[in-house]
PDB file of C-alpha atoms in Angstrom:
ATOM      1  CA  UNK A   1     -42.720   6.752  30.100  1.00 38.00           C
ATOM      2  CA  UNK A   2     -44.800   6.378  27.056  1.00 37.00           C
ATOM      3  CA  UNK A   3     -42.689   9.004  24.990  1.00 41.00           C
ATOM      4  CA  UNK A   4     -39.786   6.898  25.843  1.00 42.00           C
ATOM      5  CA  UNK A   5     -41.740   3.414  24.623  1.00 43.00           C
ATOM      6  CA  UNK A   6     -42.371   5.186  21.453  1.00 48.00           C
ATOM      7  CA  UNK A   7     -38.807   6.466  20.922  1.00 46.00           C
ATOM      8  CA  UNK A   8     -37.439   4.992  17.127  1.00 47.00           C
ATOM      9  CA  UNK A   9     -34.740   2.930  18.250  1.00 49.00           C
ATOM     10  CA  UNK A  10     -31.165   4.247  17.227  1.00 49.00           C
ATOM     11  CA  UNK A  11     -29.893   2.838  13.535  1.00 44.00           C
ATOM     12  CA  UNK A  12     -27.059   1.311  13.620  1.00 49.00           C
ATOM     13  CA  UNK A  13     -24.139   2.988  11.528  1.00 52.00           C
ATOM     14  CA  UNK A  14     -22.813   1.462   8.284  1.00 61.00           C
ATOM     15  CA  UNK A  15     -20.390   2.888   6.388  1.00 72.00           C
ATOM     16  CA  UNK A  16     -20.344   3.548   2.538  1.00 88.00           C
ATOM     17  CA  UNK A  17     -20.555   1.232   0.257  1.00 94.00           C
ATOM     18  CA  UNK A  18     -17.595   1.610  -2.039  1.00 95.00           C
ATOM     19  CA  UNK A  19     -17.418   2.333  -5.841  1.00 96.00           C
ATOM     20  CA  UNK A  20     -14.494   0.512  -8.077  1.00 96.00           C
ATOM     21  CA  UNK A  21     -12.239   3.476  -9.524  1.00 96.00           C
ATOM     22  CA  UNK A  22      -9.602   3.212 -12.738  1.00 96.00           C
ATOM     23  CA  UNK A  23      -6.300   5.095 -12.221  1.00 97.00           C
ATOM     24  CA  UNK A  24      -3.497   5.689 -13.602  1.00 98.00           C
ATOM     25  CA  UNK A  25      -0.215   5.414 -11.135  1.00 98.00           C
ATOM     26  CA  UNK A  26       3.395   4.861 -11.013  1.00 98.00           C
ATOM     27  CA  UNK A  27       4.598   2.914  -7.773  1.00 98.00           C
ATOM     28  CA  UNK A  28       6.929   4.671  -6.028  1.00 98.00           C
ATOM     29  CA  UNK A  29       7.557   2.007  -3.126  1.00 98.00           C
ATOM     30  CA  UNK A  30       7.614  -2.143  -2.910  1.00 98.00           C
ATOM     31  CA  UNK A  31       7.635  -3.676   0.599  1.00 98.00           C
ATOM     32  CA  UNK A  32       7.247  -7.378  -1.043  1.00 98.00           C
ATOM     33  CA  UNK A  33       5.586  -8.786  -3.764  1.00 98.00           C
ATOM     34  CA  UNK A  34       1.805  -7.556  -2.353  1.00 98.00           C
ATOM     35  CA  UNK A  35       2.536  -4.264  -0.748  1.00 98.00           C
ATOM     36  CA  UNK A  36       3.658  -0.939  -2.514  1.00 98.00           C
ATOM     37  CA  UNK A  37       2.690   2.710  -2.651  1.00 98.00           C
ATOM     38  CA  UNK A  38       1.380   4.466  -5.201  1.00 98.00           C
ATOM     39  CA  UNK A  39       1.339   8.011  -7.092  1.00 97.00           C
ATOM     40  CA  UNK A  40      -1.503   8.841  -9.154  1.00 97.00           C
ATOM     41  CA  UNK A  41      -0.595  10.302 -12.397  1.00 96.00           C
ATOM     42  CA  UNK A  42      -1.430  14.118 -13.415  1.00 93.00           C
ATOM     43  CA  UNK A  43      -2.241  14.424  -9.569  1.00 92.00           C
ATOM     44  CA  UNK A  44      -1.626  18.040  -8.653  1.00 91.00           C
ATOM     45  CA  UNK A  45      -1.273  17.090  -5.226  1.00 90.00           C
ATOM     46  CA  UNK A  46       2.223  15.028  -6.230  1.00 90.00           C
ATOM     47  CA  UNK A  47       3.613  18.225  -7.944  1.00 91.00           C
ATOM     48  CA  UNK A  48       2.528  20.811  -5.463  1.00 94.00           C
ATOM     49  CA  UNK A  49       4.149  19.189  -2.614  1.00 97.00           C
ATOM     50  CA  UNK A  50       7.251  18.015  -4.680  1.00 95.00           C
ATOM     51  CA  UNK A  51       7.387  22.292  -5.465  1.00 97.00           C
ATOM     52  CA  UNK A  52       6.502  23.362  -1.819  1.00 97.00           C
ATOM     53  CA  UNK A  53       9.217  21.012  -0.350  1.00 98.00           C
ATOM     54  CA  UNK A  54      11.915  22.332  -2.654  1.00 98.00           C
ATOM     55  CA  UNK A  55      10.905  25.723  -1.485  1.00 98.00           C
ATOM     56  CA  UNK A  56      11.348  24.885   1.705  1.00 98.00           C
ATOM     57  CA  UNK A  57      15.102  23.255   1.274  1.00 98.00           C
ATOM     58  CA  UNK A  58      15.571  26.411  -0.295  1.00 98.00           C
ATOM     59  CA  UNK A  59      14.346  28.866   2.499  1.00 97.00           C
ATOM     60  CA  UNK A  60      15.779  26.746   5.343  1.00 97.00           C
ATOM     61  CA  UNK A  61      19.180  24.911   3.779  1.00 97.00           C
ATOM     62  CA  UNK A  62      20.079  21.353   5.403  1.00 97.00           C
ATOM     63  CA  UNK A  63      20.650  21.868   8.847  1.00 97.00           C
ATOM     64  CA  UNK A  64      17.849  19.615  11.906  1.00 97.00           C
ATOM     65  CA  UNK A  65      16.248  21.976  14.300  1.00 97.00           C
ATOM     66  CA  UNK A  66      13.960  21.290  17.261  1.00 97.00           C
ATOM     67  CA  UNK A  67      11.539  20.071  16.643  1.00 94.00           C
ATOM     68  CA  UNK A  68       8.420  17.627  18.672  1.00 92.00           C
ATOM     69  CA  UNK A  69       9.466  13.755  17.446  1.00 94.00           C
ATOM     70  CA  UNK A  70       6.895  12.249  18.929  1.00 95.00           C
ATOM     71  CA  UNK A  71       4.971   8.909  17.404  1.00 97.00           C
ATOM     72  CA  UNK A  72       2.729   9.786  14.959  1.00 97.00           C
ATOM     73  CA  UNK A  73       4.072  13.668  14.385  1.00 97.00           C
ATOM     74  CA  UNK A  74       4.584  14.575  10.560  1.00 98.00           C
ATOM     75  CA  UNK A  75       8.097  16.689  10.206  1.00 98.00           C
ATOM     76  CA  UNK A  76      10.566  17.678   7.678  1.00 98.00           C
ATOM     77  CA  UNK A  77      13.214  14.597   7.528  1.00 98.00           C
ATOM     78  CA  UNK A  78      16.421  14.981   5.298  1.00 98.00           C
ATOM     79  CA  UNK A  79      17.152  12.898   2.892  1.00 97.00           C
ATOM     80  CA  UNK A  80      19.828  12.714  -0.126  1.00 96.00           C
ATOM     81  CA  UNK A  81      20.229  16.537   1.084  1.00 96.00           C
ATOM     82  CA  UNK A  82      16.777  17.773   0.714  1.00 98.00           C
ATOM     83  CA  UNK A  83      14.049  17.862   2.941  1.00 98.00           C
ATOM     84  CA  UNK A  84      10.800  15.550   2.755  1.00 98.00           C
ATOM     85  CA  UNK A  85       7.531  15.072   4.609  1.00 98.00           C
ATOM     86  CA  UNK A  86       7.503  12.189   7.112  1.00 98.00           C
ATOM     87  CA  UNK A  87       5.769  10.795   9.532  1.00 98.00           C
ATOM     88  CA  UNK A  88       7.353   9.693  12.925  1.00 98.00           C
ATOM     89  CA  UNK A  89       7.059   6.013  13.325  1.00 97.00           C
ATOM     90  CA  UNK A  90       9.642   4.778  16.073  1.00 97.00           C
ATOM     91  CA  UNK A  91      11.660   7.226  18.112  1.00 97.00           C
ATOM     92  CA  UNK A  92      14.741   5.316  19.963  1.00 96.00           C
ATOM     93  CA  UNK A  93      16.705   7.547  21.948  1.00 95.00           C
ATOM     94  CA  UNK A  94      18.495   9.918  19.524  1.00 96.00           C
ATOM     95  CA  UNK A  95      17.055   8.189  16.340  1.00 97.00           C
ATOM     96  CA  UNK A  96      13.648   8.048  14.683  1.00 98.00           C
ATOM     97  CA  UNK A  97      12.469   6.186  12.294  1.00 98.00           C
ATOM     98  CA  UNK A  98      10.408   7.420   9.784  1.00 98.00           C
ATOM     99  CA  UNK A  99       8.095   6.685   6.729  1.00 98.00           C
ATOM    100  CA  UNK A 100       8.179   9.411   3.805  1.00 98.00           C
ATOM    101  CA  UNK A 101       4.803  10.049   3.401  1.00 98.00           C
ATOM    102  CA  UNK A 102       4.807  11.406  -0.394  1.00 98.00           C
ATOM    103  CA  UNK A 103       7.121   8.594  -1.279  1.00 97.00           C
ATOM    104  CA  UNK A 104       6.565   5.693   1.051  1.00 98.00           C
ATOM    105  CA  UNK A 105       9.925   4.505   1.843  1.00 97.00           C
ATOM    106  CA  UNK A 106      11.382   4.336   5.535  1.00 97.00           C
ATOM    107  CA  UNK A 107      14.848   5.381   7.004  1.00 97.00           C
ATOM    108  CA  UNK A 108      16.179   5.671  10.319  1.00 98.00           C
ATOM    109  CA  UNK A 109      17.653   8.934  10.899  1.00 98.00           C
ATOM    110  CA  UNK A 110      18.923  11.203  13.851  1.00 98.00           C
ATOM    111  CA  UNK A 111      16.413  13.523  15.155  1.00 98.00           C
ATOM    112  CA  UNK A 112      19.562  16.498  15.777  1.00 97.00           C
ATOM    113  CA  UNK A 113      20.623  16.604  12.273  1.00 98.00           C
ATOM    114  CA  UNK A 114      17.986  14.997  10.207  1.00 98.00           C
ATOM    115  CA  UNK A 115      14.511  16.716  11.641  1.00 98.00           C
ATOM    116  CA  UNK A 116      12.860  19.654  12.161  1.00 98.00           C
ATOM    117  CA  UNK A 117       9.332  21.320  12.349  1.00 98.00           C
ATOM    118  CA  UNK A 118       7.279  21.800   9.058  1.00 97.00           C
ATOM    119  CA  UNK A 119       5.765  24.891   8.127  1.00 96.00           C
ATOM    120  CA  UNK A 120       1.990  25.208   9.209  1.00 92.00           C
ATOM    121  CA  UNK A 121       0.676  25.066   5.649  1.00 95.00           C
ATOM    122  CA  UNK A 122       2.532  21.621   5.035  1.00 97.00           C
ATOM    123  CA  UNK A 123       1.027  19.381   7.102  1.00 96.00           C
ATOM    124  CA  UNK A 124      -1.111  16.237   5.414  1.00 96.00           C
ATOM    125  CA  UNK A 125      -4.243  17.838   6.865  1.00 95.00           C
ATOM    126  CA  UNK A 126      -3.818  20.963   4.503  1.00 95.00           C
ATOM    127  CA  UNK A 127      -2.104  18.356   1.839  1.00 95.00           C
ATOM    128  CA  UNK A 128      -3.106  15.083   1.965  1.00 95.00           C
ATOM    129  CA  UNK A 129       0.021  12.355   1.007  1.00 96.00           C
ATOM    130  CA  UNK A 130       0.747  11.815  -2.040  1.00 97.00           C
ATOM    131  CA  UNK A 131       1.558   8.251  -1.934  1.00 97.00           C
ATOM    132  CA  UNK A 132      -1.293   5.827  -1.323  1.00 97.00           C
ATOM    133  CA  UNK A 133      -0.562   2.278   0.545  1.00 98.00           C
ATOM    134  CA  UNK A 134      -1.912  -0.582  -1.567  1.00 98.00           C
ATOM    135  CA  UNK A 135      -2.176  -4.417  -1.262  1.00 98.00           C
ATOM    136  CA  UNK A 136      -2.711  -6.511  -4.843  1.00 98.00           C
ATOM    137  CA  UNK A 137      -6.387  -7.471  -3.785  1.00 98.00           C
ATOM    138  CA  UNK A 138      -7.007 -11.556  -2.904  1.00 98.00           C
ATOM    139  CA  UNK A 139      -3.210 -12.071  -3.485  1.00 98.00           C
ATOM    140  CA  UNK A 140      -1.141 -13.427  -0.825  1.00 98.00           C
ATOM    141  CA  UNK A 141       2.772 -13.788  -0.514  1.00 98.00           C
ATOM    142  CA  UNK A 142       5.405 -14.831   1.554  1.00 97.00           C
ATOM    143  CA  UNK A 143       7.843 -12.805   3.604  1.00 97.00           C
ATOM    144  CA  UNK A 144      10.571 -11.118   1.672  1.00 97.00           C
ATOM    145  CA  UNK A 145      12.688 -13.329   4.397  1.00 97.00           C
ATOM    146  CA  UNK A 146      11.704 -16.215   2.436  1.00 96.00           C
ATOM    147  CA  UNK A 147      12.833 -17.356  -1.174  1.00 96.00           C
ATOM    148  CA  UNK A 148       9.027 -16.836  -2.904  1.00 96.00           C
ATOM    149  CA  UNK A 149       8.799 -14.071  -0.824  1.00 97.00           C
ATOM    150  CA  UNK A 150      11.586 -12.550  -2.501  1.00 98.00           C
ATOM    151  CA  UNK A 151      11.157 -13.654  -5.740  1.00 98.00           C
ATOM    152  CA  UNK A 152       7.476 -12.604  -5.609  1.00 98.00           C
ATOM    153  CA  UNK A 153       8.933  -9.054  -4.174  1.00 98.00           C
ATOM    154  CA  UNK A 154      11.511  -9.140  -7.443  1.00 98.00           C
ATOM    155  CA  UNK A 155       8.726  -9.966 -10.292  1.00 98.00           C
ATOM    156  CA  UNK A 156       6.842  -7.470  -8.642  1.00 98.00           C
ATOM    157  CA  UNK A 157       9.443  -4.800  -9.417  1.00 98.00           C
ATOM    158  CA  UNK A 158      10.988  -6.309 -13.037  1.00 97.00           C
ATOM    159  CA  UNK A 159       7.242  -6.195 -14.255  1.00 97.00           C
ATOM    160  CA  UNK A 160       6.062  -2.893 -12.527  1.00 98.00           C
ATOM    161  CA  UNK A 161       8.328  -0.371 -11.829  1.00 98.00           C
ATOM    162  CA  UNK A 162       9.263   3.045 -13.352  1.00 97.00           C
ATOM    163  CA  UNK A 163       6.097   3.193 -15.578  1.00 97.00           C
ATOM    164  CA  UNK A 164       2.515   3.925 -15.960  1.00 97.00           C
ATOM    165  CA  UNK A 165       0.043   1.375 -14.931  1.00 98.00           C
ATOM    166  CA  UNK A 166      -3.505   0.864 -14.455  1.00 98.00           C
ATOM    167  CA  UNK A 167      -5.180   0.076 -10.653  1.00 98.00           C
ATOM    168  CA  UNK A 168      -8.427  -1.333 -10.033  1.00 98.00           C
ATOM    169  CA  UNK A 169      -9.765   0.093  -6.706  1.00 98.00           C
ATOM    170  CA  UNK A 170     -11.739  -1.828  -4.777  1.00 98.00           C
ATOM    171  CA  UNK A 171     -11.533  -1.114  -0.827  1.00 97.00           C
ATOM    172  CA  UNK A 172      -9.827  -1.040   2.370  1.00 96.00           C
ATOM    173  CA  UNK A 173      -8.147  -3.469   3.810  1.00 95.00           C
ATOM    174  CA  UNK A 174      -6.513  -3.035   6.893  1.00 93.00           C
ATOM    175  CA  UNK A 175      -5.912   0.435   6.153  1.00 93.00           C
ATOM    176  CA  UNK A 176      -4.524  -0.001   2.560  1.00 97.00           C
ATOM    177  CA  UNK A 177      -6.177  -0.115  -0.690  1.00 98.00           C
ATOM    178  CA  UNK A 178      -7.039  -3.412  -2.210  1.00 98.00           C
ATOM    179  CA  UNK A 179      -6.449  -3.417  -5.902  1.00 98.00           C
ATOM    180  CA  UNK A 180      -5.736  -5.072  -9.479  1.00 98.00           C
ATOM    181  CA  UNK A 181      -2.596  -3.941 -11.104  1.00 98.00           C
ATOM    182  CA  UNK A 182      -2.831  -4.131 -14.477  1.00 97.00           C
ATOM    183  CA  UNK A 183       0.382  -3.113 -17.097  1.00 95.00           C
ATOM    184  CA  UNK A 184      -1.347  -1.793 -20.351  1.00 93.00           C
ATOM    185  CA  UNK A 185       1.066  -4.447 -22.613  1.00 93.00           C
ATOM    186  CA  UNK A 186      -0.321  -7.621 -20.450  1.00 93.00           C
ATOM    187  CA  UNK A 187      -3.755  -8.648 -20.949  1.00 93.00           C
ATOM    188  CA  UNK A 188      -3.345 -10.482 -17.512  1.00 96.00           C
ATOM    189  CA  UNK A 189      -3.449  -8.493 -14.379  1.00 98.00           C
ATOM    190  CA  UNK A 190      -0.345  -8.655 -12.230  1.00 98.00           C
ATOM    191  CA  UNK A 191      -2.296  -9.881  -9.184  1.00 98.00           C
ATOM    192  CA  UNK A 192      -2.901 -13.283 -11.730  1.00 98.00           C
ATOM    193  CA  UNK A 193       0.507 -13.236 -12.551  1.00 98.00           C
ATOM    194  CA  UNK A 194       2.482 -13.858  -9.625  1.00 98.00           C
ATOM    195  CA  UNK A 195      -0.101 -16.191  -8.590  1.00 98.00           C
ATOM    196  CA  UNK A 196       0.104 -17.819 -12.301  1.00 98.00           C
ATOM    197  CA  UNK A 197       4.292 -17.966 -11.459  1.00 98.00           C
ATOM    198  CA  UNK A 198       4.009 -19.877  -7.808  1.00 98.00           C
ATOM    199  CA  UNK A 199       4.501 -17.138  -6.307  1.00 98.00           C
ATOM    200  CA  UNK A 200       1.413 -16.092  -4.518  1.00 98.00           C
ATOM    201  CA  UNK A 201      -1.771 -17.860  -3.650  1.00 98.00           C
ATOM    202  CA  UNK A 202      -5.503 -16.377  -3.693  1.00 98.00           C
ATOM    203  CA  UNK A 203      -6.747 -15.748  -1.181  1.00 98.00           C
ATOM    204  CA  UNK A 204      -9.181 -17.794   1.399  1.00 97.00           C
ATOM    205  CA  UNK A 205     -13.140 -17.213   0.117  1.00 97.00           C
ATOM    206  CA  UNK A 206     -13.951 -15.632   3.420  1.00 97.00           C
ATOM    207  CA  UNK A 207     -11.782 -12.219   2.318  1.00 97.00           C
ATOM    208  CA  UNK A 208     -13.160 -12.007  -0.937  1.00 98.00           C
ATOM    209  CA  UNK A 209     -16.613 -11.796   0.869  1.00 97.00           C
ATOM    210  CA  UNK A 210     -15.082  -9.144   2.973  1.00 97.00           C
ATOM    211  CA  UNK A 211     -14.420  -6.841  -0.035  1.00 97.00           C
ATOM    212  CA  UNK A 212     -17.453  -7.812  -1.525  1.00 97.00           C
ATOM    213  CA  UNK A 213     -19.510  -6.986   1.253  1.00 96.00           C
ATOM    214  CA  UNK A 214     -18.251  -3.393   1.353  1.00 97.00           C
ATOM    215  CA  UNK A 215     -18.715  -2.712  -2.030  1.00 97.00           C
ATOM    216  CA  UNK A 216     -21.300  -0.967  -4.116  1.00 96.00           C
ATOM    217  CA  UNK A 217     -21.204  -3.985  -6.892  1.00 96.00           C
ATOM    218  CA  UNK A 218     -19.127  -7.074  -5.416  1.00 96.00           C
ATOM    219  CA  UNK A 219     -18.932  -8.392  -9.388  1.00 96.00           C
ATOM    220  CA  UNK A 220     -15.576  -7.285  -9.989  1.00 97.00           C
ATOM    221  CA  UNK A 221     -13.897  -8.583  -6.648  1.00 98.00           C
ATOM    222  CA  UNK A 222     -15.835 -11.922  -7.291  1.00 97.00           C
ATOM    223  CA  UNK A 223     -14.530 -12.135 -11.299  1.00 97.00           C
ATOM    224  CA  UNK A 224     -11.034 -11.329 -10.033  1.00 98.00           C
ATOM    225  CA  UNK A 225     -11.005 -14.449  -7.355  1.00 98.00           C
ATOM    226  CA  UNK A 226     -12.575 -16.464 -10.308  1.00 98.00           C
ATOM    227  CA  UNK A 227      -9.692 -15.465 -12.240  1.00 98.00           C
ATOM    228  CA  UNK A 228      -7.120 -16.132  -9.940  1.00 98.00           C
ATOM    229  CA  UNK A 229      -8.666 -19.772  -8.460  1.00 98.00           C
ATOM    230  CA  UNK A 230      -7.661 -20.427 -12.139  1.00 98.00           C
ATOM    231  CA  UNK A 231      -4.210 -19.382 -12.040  1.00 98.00           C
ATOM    232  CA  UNK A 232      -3.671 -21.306  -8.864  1.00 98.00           C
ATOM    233  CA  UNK A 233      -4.921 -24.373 -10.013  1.00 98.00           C
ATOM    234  CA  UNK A 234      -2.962 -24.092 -13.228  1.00 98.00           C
ATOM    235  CA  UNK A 235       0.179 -23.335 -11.164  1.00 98.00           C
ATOM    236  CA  UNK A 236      -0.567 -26.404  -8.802  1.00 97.00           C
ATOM    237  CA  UNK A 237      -0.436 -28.562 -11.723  1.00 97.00           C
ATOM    238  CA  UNK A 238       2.337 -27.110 -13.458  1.00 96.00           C
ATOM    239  CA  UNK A 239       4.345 -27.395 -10.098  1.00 97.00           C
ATOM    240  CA  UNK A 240       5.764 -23.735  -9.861  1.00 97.00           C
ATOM    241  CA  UNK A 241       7.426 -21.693  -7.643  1.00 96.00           C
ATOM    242  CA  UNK A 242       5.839 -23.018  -4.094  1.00 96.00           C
ATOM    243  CA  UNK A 243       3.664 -25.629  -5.710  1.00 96.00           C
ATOM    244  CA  UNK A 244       7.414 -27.617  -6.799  1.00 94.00           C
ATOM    245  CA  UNK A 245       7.280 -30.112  -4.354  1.00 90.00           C
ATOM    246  CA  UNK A 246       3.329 -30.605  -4.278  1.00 84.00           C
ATOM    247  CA  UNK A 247       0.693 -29.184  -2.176  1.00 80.00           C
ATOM    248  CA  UNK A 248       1.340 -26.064   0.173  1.00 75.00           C
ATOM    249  CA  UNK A 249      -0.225 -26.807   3.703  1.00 65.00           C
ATOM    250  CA  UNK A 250      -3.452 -24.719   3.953  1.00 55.00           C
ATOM    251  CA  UNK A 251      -2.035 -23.235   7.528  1.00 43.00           C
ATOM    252  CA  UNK A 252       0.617 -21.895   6.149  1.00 46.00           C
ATOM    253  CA  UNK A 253      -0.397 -19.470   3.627  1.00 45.00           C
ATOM    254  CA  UNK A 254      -2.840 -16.998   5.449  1.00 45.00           C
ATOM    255  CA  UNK A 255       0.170 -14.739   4.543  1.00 43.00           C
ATOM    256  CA  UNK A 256       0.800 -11.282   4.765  1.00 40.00           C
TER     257      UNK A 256
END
């Protein structure tokens, strides 16, 4: 019909662009020299859960109880004698394993002894996790199985861990947050100096225009890559970490 000819065709959805945030966070979990989680500093979410939890050692001592351990369920898990947020991640017969959602590390633990059913105000839909997932943005390491890997993973930690630093937001990737980690002392941004050390590269141009693309101003992603094509290339030279022995293949990088 003619209404139907003169229907506005449908818009197709695009999702917010992002905006580049400052924080100030303490990691509080490295999977390798890329990947870590994150607590914001001054956060009240951080401190109210870290309260409610204890609360709830308190009211219900250290003993499991039934509880529903499916995939994907957030419980209390017990831990170092106190109980903790997590969500299920693998359940194997009597044993789940599970990532502590506040905190970000994983465990294996028996569902009998270790688990049991949170209290309806303490799920992360009435408070969200406190740790964030994030990714150092356009940097890319090896496996912790492998020597740079684990060196990246270590340089990560000596220059990182157990105080206040500065992130960089830009967007999601994958599900975690791509950022710049910056210590306050260093007027280089961590991200540059792995990369600067041989042991990560920069990423492949085609993810940079990813980020950029979802981003309110791509500037900051595109003066970052700038910054760390410079690194690289003064790493290559210098013939560190997984530049020693010359060139790295380009297939075998696309890392993790």
């Amino acid at each position: 019909s003619l209404e139907q000819e003169e229907a506005p065709a449908a818009v197709p959805h695009t999702a917010a662009k992002v905006q580049e945030q400052i924080l100030t966070v303490q990691l509080s979990e490295i999977r390798s020299g890329n990947h870590f989680f994150f607590h914001i500093v001054g956060e009240e979410t951080s401190q109210m859960i870290e309260e409610s939890m204890k609360l709830f050692t308190s009211n219900n001592g250290t003993a499991g109880a039934p509880c529903d351990a499916k995939k994907g369920k957030v419980v209390a898990s017990l831990f170092d004698g106190s109980w903790y947020r997590a969500k299920i991640i693998e359940k194997k017969g009597n044993k789940a394993t599970v990532l502590y959602v506040d905190h970000g590390n994983i465990d294996t633990v028996s569902i009998a002894s270790h688990l049991r059913p949170l209290d309806d105000g303490l799920g992360t839909d009435k408070i969200p996790a406190a740790a964030k997932e994030a990714v150092l943005a356009l940097t890319e390491v090896r496996s912790t199985d492998d020597d740079d890997g684990l060196d990246a993973a270590r340089m990560l930690q000596s220059i990182a861990w157990g105080k206040p630093l500065n992130v960089r937001t830009f967007c999601d990737v994958e599900g975690k947050l791509a950022v710049t980690l910056l210590d306050p002392s260093s007027s280089s941004s961590i991200n540059e100096q792995l990369i600067s050390a041989g042991l990560a590269r920069k990423s492949k141009q085609f993810k940079v225009d990813a980020i950029a693309r979802k981003m309110v101003d791509g500037s900051g992603i595109a003066s970052l890559a700038a910054g760390l094509a410079s690194a690289q290339d003064a790493a290559r030279r210098s013939r560190v970490g997984m530049w020693r022995y010359g060139d790295v293949g380009e297939d075998d990088e696309e890392e993790k």
